[in-house]
Amino acid sequence: MQNKLSFHQSSVSLEIIGLPDYSNNENIDQISIISQWKLTIIDKPLIEGKVEHLVPIMNAFYIYSNLLVKNEIPLYESKLIDIKADNLYIHNIVLKSSKPNVKPLILKIGNSLLTDTINCFDQLRESPKVRIKNTELSNNISNNLRFRSNDKIKFFNFFLPPLFAICSLILISSSFIYFYNPIEVQEKNELINPE
């Protein structure tokens, strides 16, 4: 019996169908041998294929989004998928079939659908229930992006608490200056210690 796992983000869902690898003593609900996947984007035709198609498509989306983030020319071309920007808001995706005499599937998606699709791919990659074996290129690209954001988070987590503490001390200390009146203190001292 095959397992099905679904990953959803707003208007996009990704379904992974497969089996656990019993030779590695995996749990029954885990998927290591992917037999099929389906990507559903709202108002678009269903995209499906085998595991050897999933990895290159994920890589294409990661590379393309990386180019967008770096403000480089957003263009990705391969034997299986082409992605290029129509303008700032529309992205053209051409999915080429590995079967002969099948016309390519052409999709136009906006920024939100592109983001939702990448989010579904991220959920798949981070899921402990699915193991994808052939992710050499996507590991390099998305991990570089992830390390940059993780480094920023680590930087802020390291420096933000002491900075916050120093600012709080300065704020509290400066508020005491407004309440401190040296003349009043001197008068109290004269009353306590008359000479």
CSV table of C-alpha atoms in Angstrom, one decimal:
chain,number,residue,atom,x,y,z
A,1,MET,CA,0.0,0.0,0.0
A,2,GLN,CA,1.4,3.4,-1.0
A,3,ASN,CA,1.6,6.4,1.2
A,4,LYS,CA,0.4,9.8,0.2
A,5,LEU,CA,1.6,13.1,1.7
A,6,SER,CA,0.3,16.5,0.8
A,7,PHE,CA,1.9,19.9,1.2
A,8,HIS,CA,-0.3,23.0,0.9
A,9,GLN,CA,0.3,26.7,0.7
A,10,SER,CA,-2.7,28.9,-0.2
A,11,SER,CA,-3.4,28.2,-3.9
A,12,VAL,CA,-0.8,25.4,-4.5
A,13,SER,CA,-0.7,21.8,-3.3
A,14,LEU,CA,2.0,19.2,-3.8
A,15,GLU,CA,1.1,15.5,-3.4
A,16,ILE,CA,3.8,12.9,-3.0
A,17,ILE,CA,3.0,9.2,-3.5
A,18,GLY,CA,5.4,6.4,-2.6
A,19,LEU,CA,6.7,3.7,-0.3
A,20,PRO,CA,9.0,3.5,2.7
A,21,ASP,CA,12.4,1.9,2.2
A,22,TYR,CA,12.0,-1.2,4.4
A,23,SER,CA,15.7,-2.2,3.9
A,24,ASN,CA,16.6,0.9,6.0
A,25,ASN,CA,14.0,0.0,8.7
A,26,GLU,CA,11.9,3.1,8.0
A,27,ASN,CA,8.5,3.7,9.5
A,28,ILE,CA,5.4,2.6,7.6
A,29,ASP,CA,4.2,6.2,7.1
A,30,GLN,CA,7.5,7.4,5.6
A,31,ILE,CA,8.2,7.8,1.9
A,32,SER,CA,11.7,7.1,0.5
A,33,ILE,CA,10.7,5.6,-2.8
A,34,ILE,CA,8.7,8.2,-4.6
A,35,SER,CA,6.6,6.6,-7.4
A,36,GLN,CA,4.6,9.7,-8.4
A,37,TRP,CA,4.0,13.4,-7.5
A,38,LYS,CA,1.3,15.9,-8.4
A,39,LEU,CA,1.5,19.6,-8.3
A,40,THR,CA,-1.8,21.4,-8.3
A,41,ILE,CA,-1.8,25.2,-9.0
A,42,ILE,CA,-5.2,26.8,-8.8
A,43,ASP,CA,-6.8,27.5,-12.2
A,44,LYS,CA,-3.9,25.6,-14.0
A,45,PRO,CA,-3.6,22.1,-15.4
A,46,LEU,CA,-2.3,19.4,-13.1
A,47,ILE,CA,1.4,18.8,-13.3
A,48,GLU,CA,2.6,15.3,-12.5
A,49,GLY,CA,5.5,13.0,-13.1
A,50,LYS,CA,8.1,10.7,-11.7
A,51,VAL,CA,10.8,11.4,-9.2
A,52,GLU,CA,13.4,12.0,-11.9
A,53,HIS,CA,11.2,14.9,-13.0
A,54,LEU,CA,10.5,16.3,-9.5
A,55,VAL,CA,14.1,17.1,-8.6
A,56,PRO,CA,14.9,19.1,-11.8
A,57,ILE,CA,11.7,21.0,-11.5
A,58,MET,CA,12.4,21.9,-7.9
A,59,ASN,CA,15.9,22.9,-8.9
A,60,ALA,CA,14.5,25.1,-11.7
A,61,PHE,CA,12.2,26.9,-9.3
A,62,TYR,CA,15.0,27.4,-6.7
A,63,ILE,CA,17.5,28.7,-9.3
A,64,TYR,CA,14.9,31.0,-10.9
A,65,SER,CA,13.8,32.5,-7.6
A,66,ASN,CA,17.5,32.9,-6.6
A,67,LEU,CA,18.0,34.9,-9.7
A,68,LEU,CA,15.0,37.1,-8.9
A,69,VAL,CA,16.2,37.7,-5.4
A,70,LYS,CA,19.7,38.7,-6.6
A,71,ASN,CA,18.2,41.1,-9.3
A,72,GLU,CA,19.8,39.1,-12.0
A,73,ILE,CA,18.2,38.3,-15.4
A,74,PRO,CA,15.4,35.8,-14.4
A,75,LEU,CA,15.8,33.1,-17.0
A,76,TYR,CA,16.2,29.3,-16.5
A,77,GLU,CA,16.3,26.9,-19.4
A,78,SER,CA,16.7,23.1,-19.4
A,79,LYS,CA,15.6,20.0,-21.3
A,80,LEU,CA,12.6,19.6,-19.0
A,81,ILE,CA,11.6,23.1,-17.9
A,82,ASP,CA,12.0,26.8,-19.0
A,83,ILE,CA,11.1,29.7,-16.7
A,84,LYS,CA,11.4,33.3,-17.6
A,85,ALA,CA,9.9,36.6,-16.5
A,86,ASP,CA,7.3,38.1,-18.7
A,87,ASN,CA,7.4,41.2,-16.5
A,88,LEU,CA,7.8,42.0,-12.8
A,89,TYR,CA,4.6,40.2,-11.9
A,90,ILE,CA,4.2,37.4,-14.4
A,91,HIS,CA,6.4,34.3,-14.9
A,92,ASN,CA,6.2,32.0,-18.0
A,93,ILE,CA,6.8,28.3,-17.3
A,94,VAL,CA,7.2,25.9,-20.1
A,95,LEU,CA,7.1,22.2,-19.0
A,96,LYS,CA,8.5,19.9,-21.7
A,97,SER,CA,7.4,16.3,-21.7
A,98,SER,CA,9.9,13.5,-21.7
A,99,LYS,CA,7.4,11.5,-23.9
A,100,PRO,CA,7.7,12.0,-27.7
A,101,ASN,CA,5.0,13.9,-29.6
A,102,VAL,CA,3.6,15.6,-26.5
A,103,LYS,CA,3.2,19.4,-26.7
A,104,PRO,CA,4.9,21.4,-23.9
A,105,LEU,CA,2.6,22.7,-21.2
A,106,ILE,CA,2.8,26.5,-21.0
A,107,LEU,CA,1.8,28.3,-17.7
A,108,LYS,CA,1.7,31.9,-16.7
A,109,ILE,CA,1.8,32.4,-12.9
A,110,GLY,CA,2.1,35.5,-10.8
A,111,ASN,CA,4.5,36.2,-7.9
A,112,SER,CA,2.1,34.8,-5.3
A,113,LEU,CA,1.7,31.4,-7.1
A,114,LEU,CA,5.5,31.3,-7.6
A,115,THR,CA,6.0,31.9,-3.9
A,116,ASP,CA,3.4,29.3,-2.9
A,117,THR,CA,5.0,26.7,-5.2
A,118,ILE,CA,8.4,27.3,-3.7
A,119,ASN,CA,6.9,27.1,-0.2
A,120,CYS,CA,5.4,23.7,-1.1
A,121,PHE,CA,8.8,22.5,-2.3
A,122,ASP,CA,10.4,23.8,1.0
A,123,GLN,CA,7.8,21.9,3.0
A,124,LEU,CA,8.6,18.8,1.1
A,125,ARG,CA,12.4,19.2,1.6
A,126,GLU,CA,11.9,19.9,5.4
A,127,SER,CA,9.5,17.1,5.9
A,128,PRO,CA,10.9,14.2,8.1
A,129,LYS,CA,8.5,11.8,6.4
A,130,VAL,CA,9.9,12.2,2.9
A,131,ARG,CA,13.5,11.5,1.7
A,132,ILE,CA,14.5,12.7,-1.7
A,133,LYS,CA,17.8,11.1,-2.7
A,134,ASN,CA,18.8,13.0,-5.8
A,135,THR,CA,18.9,16.6,-4.6
A,136,GLU,CA,22.5,17.6,-5.3
A,137,LEU,CA,21.8,20.9,-7.1
A,138,SER,CA,18.8,22.0,-5.1
A,139,ASN,CA,20.8,21.4,-1.8
A,140,ASN,CA,23.5,23.7,-3.0
A,141,ILE,CA,21.2,26.5,-4.1
A,142,SER,CA,18.6,26.6,-1.4
A,143,ASN,CA,20.9,25.8,1.4
A,144,ASN,CA,23.1,28.8,0.4
A,145,LEU,CA,20.0,31.0,0.6
A,146,ARG,CA,18.9,29.3,3.8
A,147,PHE,CA,22.4,29.8,5.4
A,148,ARG,CA,22.3,33.5,4.6
A,149,SER,CA,19.0,33.9,6.3
A,150,ASN,CA,20.1,31.6,9.2
A,151,ASP,CA,23.3,33.7,9.6
A,152,LYS,CA,21.2,36.8,9.8
A,153,ILE,CA,18.9,35.2,12.4
A,154,LYS,CA,21.9,34.0,14.4
A,155,PHE,CA,23.5,37.5,14.2
A,156,PHE,CA,20.3,39.1,15.5
A,157,ASN,CA,19.8,36.5,18.2
A,158,PHE,CA,23.4,37.0,19.4
A,159,PHE,CA,23.5,40.8,19.4
A,160,LEU,CA,19.9,41.8,19.8
A,161,PRO,CA,19.4,40.8,23.5
A,162,PRO,CA,22.5,42.7,24.8
A,163,LEU,CA,21.6,45.7,22.6
A,164,PHE,CA,18.1,45.7,24.0
A,165,ALA,CA,19.5,45.5,27.5
A,166,ILE,CA,21.8,48.4,27.0
A,167,CYS,CA,19.1,50.5,25.5
A,168,SER,CA,16.8,49.6,28.4
A,169,LEU,CA,19.5,50.7,30.9
A,170,ILE,CA,20.0,54.0,29.2
A,171,LEU,CA,16.3,54.6,29.0
A,172,ILE,CA,15.7,53.8,32.7
A,173,SER,CA,18.8,55.7,33.8
A,174,SER,CA,17.8,58.8,31.8
A,175,SER,CA,14.4,58.7,33.3
A,176,PHE,CA,15.9,58.9,36.8
A,177,ILE,CA,17.7,62.1,35.8
A,178,TYR,CA,14.3,63.8,35.4
A,179,PHE,CA,13.3,62.8,38.9
A,180,TYR,CA,16.6,63.7,40.5
A,181,ASN,CA,16.6,67.2,41.9
A,182,PRO,CA,20.0,68.1,43.4
A,183,ILE,CA,18.7,71.1,45.3
A,184,GLU,CA,16.0,69.0,47.0
A,185,VAL,CA,18.6,66.4,48.0
A,186,GLN,CA,20.9,69.1,49.4
A,187,GLU,CA,18.1,70.5,51.5
A,188,LYS,CA,17.3,67.1,52.9
A,189,ASN,CA,20.9,66.5,53.8
A,190,GLU,CA,21.0,69.9,55.6
A,191,LEU,CA,17.9,68.9,57.6
A,192,ILE,CA,19.4,65.6,58.5
A,193,ASN,CA,22.9,66.8,59.3
A,194,PRO,CA,22.6,70.4,60.6
A,195,GLU,CA,25.9,71.9,61.3
